[in-house]
Coordinates of N, CA and C in Angstrom, one line a residue:
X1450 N 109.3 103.3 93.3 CA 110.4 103.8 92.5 C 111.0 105.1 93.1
X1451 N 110.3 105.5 94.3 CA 110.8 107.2 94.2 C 111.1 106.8 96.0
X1452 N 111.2 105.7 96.2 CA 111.8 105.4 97.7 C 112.9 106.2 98.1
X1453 N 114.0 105.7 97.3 CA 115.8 106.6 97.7 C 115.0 108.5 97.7
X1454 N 114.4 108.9 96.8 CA 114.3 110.1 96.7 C 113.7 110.4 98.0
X1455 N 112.3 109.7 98.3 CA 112.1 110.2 99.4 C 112.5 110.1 100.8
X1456 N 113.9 108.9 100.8 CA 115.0 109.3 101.6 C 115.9 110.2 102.2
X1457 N 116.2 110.8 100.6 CA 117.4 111.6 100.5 C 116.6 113.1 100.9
X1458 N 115.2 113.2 100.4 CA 114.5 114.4 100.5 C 113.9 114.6 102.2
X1459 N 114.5 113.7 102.8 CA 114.2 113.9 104.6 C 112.7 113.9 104.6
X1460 N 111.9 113.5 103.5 CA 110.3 113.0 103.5 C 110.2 111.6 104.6
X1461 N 111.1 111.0 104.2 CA 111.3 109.8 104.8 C 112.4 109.5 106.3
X1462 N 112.1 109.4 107.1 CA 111.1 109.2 107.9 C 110.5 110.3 108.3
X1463 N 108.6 110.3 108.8 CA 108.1 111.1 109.2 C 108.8 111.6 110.1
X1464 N 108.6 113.2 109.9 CA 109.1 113.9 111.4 C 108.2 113.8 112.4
X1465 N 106.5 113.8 111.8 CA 105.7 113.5 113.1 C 104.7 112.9 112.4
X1466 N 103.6 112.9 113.3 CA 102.4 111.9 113.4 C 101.4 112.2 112.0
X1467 N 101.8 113.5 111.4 CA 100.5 114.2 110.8 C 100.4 113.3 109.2
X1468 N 99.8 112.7 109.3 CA 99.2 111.8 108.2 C 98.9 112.3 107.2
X1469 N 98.3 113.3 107.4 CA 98.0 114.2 106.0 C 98.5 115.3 105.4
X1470 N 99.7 115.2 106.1 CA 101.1 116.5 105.5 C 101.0 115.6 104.1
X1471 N 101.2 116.6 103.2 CA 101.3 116.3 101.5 C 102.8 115.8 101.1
X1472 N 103.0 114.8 100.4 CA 104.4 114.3 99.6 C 104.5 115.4 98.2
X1473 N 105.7 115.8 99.0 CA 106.5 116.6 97.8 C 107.1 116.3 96.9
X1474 N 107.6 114.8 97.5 CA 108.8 114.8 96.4 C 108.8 113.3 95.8
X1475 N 108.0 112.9 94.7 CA 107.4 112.2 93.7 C 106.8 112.7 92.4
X1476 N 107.6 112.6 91.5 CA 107.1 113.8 90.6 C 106.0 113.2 89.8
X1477 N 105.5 114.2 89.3 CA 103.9 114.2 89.0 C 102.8 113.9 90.0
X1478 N 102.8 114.2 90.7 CA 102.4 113.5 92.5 C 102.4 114.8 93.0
X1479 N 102.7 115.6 92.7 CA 103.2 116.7 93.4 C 102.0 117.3 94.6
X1480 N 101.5 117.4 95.2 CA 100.3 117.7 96.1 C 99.1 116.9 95.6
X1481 N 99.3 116.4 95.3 CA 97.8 115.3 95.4 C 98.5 113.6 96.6
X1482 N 99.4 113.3 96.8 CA 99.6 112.3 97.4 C 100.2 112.9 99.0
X1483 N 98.7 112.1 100.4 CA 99.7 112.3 101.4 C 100.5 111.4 101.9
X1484 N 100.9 111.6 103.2 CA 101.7 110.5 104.1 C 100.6 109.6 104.1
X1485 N 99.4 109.5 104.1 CA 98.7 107.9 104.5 C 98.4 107.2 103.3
X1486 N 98.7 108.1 102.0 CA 98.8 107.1 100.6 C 99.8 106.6 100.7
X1487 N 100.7 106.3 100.8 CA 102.0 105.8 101.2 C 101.8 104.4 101.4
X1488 N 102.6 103.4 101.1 CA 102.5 102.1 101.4 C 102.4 101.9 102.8
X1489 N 102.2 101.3 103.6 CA 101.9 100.9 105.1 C 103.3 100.7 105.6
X1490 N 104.7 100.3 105.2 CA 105.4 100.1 105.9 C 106.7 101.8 105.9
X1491 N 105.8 102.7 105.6 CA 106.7 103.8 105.5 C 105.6 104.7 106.7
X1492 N 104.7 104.0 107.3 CA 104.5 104.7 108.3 C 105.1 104.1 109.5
X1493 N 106.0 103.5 109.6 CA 106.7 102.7 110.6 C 108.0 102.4 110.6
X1494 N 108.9 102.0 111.2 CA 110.4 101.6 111.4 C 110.6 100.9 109.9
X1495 N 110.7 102.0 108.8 CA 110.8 101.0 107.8 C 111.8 100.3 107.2
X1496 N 113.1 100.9 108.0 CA 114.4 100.4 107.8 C 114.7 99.0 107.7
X1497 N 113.9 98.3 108.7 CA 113.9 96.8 109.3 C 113.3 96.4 108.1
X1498 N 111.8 96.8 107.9 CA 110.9 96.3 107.7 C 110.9 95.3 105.9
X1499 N 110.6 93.8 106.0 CA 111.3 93.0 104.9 C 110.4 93.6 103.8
X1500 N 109.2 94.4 103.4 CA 108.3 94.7 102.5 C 109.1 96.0 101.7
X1501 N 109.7 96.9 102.4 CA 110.4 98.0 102.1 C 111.8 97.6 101.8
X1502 N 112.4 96.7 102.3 CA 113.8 96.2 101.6 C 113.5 95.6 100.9
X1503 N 112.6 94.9 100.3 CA 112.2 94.2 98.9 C 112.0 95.3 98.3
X1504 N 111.1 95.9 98.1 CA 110.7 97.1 97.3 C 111.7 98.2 97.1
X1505 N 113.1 98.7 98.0 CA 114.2 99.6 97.7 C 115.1 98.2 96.9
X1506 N 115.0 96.7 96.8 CA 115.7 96.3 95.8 C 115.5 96.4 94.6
X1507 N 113.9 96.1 94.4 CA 113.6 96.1 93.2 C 113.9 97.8 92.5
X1508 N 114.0 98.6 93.3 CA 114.1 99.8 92.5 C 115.5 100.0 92.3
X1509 N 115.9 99.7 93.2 CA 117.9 99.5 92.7 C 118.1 98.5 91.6
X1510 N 117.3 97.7 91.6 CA 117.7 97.1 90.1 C 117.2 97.4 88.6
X1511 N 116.5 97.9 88.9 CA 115.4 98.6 87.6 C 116.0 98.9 86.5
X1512 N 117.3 99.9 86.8 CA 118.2 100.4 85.8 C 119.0 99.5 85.0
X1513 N 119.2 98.2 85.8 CA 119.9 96.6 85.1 C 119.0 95.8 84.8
X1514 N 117.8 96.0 84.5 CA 116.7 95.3 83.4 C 116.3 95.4 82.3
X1515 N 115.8 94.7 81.3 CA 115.6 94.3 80.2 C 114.4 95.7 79.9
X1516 N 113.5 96.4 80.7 CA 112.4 96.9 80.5 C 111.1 96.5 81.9
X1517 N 110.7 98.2 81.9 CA 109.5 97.7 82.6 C 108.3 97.5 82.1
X1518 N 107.3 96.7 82.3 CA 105.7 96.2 81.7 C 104.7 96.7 82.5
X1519 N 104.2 97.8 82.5 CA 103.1 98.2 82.8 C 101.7 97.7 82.8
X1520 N 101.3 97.9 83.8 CA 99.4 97.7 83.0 C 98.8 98.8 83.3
X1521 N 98.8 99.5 82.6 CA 98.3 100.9 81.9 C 98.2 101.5 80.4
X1522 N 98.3 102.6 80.0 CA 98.4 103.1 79.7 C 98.5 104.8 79.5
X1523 N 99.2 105.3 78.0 CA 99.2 106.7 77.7 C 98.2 107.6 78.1
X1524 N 97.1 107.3 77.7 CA 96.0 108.4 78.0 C 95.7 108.6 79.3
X1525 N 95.9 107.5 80.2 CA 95.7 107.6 81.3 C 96.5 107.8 82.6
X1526 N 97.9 107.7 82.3 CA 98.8 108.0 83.3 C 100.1 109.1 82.6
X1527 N 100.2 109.4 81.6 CA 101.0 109.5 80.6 C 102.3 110.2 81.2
X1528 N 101.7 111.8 82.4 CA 102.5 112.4 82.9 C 103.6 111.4 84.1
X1529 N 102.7 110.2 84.7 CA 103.7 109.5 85.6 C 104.6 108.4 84.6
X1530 N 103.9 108.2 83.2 CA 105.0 107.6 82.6 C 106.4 108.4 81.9
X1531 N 105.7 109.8 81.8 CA 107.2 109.9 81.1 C 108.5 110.2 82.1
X1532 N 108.0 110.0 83.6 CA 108.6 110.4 85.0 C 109.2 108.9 84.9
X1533 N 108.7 107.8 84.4 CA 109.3 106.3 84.8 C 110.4 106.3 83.5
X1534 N 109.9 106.5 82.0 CA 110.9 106.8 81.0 C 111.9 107.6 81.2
X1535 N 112.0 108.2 82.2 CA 113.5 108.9 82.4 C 114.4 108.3 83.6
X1536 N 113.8 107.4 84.2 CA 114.7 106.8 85.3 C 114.7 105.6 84.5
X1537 N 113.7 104.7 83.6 CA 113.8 103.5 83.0 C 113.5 103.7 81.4
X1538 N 114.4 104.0 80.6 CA 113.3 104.6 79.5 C 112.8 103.1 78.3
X1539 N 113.3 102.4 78.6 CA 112.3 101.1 78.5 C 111.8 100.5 78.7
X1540 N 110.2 101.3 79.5 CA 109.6 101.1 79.5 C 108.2 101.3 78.4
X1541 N 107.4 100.1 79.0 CA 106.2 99.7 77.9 C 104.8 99.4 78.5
X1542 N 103.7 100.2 78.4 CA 102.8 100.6 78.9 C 101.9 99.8 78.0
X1543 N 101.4 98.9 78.3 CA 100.5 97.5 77.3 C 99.5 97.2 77.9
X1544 N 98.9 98.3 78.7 CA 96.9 97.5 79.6 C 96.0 98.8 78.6
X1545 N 94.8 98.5 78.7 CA 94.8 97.5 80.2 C 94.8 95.9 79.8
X1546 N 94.8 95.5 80.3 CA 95.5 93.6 80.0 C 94.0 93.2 80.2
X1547 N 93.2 93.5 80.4 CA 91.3 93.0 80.8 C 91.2 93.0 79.2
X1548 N 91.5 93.8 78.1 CA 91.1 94.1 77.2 C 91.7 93.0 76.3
X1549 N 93.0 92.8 76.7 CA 93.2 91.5 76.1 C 93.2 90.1 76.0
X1550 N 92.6 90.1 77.5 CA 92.1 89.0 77.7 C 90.9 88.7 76.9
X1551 N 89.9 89.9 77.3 CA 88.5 89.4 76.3 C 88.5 89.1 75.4
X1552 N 90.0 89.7 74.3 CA 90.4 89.4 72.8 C 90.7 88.1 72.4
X1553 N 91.1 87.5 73.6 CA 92.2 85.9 73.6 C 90.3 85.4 73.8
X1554 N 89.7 85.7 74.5 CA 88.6 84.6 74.8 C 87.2 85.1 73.6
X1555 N 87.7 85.9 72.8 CA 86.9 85.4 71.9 C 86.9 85.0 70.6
X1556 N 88.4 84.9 70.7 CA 88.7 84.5 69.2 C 89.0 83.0 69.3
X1557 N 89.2 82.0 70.8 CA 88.7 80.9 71.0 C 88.3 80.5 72.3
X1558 N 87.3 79.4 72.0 CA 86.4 78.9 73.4 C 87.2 78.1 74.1
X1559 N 88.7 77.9 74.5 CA 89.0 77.7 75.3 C 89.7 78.7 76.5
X1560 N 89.1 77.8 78.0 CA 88.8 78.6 79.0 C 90.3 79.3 79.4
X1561 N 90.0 80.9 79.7 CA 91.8 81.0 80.1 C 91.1 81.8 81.4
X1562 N 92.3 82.0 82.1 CA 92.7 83.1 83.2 C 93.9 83.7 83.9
X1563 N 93.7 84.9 84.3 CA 94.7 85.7 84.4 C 94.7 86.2 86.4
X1564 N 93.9 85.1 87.0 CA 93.7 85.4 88.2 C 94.9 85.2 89.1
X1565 N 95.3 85.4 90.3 CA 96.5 85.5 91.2 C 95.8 84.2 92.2
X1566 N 94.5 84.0 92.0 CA 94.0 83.0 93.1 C 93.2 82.0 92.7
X1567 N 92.8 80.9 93.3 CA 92.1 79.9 92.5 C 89.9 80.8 92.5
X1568 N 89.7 80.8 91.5 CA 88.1 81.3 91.2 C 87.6 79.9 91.7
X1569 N 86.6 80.9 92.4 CA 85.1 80.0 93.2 C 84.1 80.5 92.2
X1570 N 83.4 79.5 91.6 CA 82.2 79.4 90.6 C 81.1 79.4 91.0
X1571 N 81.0 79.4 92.5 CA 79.5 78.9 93.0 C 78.9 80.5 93.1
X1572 N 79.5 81.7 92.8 CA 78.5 83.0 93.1 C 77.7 82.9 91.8
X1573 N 78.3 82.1 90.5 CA 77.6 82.2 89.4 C 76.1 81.8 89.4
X1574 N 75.6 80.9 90.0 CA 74.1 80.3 90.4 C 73.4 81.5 91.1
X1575 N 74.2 81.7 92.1 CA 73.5 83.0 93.1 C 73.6 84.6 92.3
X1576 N 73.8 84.6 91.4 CA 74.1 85.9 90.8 C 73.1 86.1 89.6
X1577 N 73.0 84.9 89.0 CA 72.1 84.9 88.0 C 71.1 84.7 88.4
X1578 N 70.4 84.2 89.9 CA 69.1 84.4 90.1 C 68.6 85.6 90.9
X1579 N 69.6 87.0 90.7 CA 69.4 88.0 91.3 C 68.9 89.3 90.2
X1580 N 68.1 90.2 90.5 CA 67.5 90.9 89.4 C 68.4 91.8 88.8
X1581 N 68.6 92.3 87.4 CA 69.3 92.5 86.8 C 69.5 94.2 87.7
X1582 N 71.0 94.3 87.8 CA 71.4 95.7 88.1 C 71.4 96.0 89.9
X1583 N 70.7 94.7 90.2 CA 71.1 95.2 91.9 C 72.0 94.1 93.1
X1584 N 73.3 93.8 92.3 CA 74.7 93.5 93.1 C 75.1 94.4 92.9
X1585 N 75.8 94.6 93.8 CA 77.2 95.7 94.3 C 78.1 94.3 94.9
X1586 N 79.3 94.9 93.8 CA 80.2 94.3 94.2 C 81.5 94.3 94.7
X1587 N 81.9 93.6 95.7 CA 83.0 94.4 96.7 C 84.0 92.9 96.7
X1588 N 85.3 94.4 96.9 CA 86.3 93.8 96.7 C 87.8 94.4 97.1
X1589 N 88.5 93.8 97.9 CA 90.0 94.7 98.5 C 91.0 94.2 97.8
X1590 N 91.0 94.0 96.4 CA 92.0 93.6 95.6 C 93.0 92.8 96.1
X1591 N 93.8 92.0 95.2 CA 94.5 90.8 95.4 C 95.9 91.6 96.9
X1592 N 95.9 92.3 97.6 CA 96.9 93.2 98.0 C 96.4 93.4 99.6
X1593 N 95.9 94.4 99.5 CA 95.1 94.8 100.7 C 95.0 93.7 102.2
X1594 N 95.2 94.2 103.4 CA 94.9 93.2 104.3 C 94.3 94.3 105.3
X1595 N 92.9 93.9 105.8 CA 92.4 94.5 106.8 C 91.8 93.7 108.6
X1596 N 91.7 94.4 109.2 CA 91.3 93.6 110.6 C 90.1 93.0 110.6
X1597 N 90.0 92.5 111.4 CA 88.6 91.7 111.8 C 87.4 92.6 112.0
X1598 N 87.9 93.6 112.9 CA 87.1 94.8 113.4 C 86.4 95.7 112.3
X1599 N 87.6 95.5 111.0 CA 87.2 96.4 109.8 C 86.1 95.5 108.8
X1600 N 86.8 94.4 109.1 CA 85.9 93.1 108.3 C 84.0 93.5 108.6
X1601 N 84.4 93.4 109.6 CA 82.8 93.4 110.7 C 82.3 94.6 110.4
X1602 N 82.8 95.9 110.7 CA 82.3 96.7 109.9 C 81.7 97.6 108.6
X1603 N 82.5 96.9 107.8 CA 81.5 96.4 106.8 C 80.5 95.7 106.3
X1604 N 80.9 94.3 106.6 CA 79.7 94.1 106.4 C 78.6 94.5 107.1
X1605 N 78.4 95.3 108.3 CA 77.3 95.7 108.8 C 76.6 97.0 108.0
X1606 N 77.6 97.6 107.4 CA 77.2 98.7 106.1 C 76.7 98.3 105.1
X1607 N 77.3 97.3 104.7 CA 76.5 96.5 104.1 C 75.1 95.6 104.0
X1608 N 74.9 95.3 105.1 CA 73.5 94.9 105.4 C 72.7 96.0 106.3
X1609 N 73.4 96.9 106.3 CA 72.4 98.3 106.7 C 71.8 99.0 105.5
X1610 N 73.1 98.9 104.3 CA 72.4 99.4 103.1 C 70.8 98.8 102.7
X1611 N 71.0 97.2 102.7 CA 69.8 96.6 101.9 C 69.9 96.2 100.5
X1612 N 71.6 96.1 100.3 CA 71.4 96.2 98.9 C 72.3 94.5 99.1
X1613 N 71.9 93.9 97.4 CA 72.6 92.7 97.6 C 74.2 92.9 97.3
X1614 N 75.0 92.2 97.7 CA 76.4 92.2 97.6 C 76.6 90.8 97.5
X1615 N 78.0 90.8 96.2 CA 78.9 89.8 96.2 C 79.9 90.2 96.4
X1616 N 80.4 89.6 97.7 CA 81.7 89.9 98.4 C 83.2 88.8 98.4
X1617 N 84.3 89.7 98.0 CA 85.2 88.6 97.8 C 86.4 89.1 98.8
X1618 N 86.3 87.6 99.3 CA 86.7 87.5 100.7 C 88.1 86.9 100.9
X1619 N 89.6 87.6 100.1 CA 90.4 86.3 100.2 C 91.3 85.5 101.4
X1620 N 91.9 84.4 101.0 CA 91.9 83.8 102.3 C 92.8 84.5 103.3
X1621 N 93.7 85.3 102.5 CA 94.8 85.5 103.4 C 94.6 87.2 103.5
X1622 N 93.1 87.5 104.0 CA 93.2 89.4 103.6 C 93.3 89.3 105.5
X1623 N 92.9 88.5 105.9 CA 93.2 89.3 107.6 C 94.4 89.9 108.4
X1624 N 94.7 90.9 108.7 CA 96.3 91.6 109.2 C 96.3 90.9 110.1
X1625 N 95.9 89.7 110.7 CA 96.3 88.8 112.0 C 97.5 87.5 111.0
X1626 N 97.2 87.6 109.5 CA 98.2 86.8 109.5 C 97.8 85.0 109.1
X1627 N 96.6 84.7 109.6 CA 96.0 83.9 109.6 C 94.9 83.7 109.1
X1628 N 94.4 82.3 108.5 CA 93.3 81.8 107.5 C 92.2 81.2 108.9
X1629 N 91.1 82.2 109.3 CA 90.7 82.1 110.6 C 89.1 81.3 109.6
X1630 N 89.0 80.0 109.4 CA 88.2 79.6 108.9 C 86.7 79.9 109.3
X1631 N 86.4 79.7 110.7 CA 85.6 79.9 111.7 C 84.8 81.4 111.6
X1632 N 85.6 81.7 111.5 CA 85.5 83.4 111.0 C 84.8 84.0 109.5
X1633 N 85.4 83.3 109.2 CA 84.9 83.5 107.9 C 84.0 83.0 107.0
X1634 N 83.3 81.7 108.2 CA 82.1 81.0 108.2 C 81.5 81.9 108.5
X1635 N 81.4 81.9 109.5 CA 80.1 83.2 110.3 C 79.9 84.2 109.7
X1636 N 80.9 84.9 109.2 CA 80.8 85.6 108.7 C 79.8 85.5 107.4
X1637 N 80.2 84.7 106.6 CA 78.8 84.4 105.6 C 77.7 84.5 105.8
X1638 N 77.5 83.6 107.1 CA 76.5 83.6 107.6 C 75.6 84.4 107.9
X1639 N 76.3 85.9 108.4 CA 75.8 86.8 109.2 C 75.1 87.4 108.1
X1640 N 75.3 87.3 106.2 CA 74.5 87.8 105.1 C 73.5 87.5 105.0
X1641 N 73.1 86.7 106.0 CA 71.8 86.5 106.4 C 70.9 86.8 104.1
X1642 N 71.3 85.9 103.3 CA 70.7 85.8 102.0 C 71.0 86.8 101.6
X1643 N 71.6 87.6 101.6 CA 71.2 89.3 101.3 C 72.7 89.1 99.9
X1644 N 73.6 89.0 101.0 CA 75.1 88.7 100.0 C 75.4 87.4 99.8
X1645 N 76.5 87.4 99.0 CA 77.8 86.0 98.9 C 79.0 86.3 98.7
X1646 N 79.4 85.7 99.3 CA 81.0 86.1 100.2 C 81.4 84.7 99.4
X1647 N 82.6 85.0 98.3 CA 83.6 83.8 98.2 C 85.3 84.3 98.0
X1648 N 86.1 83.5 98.0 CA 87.9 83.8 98.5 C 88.3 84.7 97.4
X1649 N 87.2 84.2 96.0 CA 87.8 84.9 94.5 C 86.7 84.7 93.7
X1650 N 86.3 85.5 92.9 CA 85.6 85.6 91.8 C 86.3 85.9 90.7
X1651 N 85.8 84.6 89.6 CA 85.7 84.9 88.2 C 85.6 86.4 87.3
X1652 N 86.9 87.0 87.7 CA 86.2 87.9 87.4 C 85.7 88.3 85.8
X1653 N 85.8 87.8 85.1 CA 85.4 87.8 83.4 C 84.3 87.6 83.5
X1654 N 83.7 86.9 84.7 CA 81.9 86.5 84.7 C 81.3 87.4 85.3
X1655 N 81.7 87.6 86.7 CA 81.1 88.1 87.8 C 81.8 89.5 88.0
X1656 N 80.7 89.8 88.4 CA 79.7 90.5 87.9 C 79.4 90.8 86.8
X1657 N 78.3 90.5 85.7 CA 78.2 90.9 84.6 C 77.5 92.8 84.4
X1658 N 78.2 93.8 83.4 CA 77.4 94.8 83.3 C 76.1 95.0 83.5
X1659 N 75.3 94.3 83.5 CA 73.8 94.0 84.1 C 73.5 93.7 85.3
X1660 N 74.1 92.9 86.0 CA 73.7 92.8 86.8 C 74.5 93.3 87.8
X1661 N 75.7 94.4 87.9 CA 76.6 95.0 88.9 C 75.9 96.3 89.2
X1662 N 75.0 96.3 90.2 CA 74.8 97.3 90.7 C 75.4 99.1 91.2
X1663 N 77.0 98.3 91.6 CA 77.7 99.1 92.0 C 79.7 98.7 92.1
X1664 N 80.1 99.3 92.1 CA 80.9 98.5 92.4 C 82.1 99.2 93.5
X1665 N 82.8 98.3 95.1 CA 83.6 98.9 95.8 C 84.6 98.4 96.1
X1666 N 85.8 99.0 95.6 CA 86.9 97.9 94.9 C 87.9 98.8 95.6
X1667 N 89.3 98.6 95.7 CA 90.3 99.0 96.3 C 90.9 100.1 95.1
X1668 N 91.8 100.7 95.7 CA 92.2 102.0 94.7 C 93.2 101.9 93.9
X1669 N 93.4 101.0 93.0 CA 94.2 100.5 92.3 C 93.9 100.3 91.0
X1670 N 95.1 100.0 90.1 CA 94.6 100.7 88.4 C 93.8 99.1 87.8
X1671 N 94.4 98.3 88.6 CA 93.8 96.9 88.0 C 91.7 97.0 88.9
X1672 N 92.1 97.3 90.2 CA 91.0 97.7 90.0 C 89.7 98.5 89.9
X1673 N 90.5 99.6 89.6 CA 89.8 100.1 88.4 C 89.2 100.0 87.0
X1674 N 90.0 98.9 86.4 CA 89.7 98.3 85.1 C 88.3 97.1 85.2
X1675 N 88.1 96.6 87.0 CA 87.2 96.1 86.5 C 86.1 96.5 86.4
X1676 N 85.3 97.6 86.5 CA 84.2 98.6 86.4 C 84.2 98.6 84.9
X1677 N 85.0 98.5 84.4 CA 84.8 99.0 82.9 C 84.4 97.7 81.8

């Protein structure tokens, strides 16, 4: 939303390499956000780039919509919403949305979901025969794409720790672009029992408060909400 600003504020494009020069000009942001919180394609030629021209459309249209739907809330962002109410002031802050799901699934037993990806079921068997309180569970949110190099190094953190992990692995998280099957075999593999690695977890099941040892999730408000 604050792209043209940080156009017009010559924030945009970097003058140099320094990643950790602070963003000025995003209000309520005001020195807490640097250049490498930044979405990925504003460290680069972002003029071209089709993720940044989608994203300066959607903000040029914002003002010709019906309202924006949040998944948040007051208590918790309040100062960045009354910064979105003045550029959109119909907006409606209705999360967290986890809370209403639980409400839909318990006032009846039929099965719902709110997932972006098809859920793999099979950690459920492996999860429940693990002692209460020691999974740690990891996860780069439905968004995120990292390398192979980064892949691998984690999981070797991971099995350096000692601790067990359910790892969710989705198909399309590699920045090569590609669903490297082979790869992602072995990769299981290399958990040598310790973890389980599937594309998407259930998340309403998995990890249950008992048995989530920990949880390492990407920095984002959805997930954030699943820890709670």
């Amino acid at each position: 939303m604050c792209l043209p600003k940080l156009i017009e504020s010559g924030e945009l494009p970097f003058k140099d390499n320094d990643l950790d020069a602070s963003v000025t000009h995003i209000p309520a942001m005001e020195g807490l956000l640097r250049r490498r919180d930044l979405p990925p394609f504003c460290h680069m030629d972002y003029k071209a780039h089709p993720d940044f021209l989608a994203a300066l459309k959607q903000v040029q249209r914002i003002p010709q919509s019906h309202g924006l739907i949040l998944n948040t809330f007051e208590n918790l962002d309040r100062p960045f919403l009354s910064c979105i109410h003045s550029y959109s002031p119909k907006t409606y802050a209705i999360g967290p949305l986890h809370l209403h799901l639980k409400a839909k699934l318990a006032s009846k037993n039929t099965p719902s979901s709110n997932n972006l990806w098809e859920e793999d079921h099979s950690s459920i068997k492996w999860l429940d025969a693990q002692p209460m309180g020691s999974v740690h569970y990891v996860t780069f949110g439905s968004v995120v794409v990292v390398s192979k190099e980064e892949v691998l190094e984690f999981q070797h953190g991971l099995l350096n720790s000692k601790v067990k992990f359910l790892w969710v692995m989705r198909p399309n998280i590699l920045k090569e672009g590609e669903i490297d099957v082979q790869f992602m075999k072995e990769l299981a593999e290399g958990c040598n029992g310790n973890g389980y690695i599937v594309s998407w977890a259930p998340q309403k099941m998995a990890p249950s408060p008992d048995q989530g040892g920990a949880f390492l999730l990407s920095a984002s408000v959805n997930g954030g909400f699943v820890g709670n």
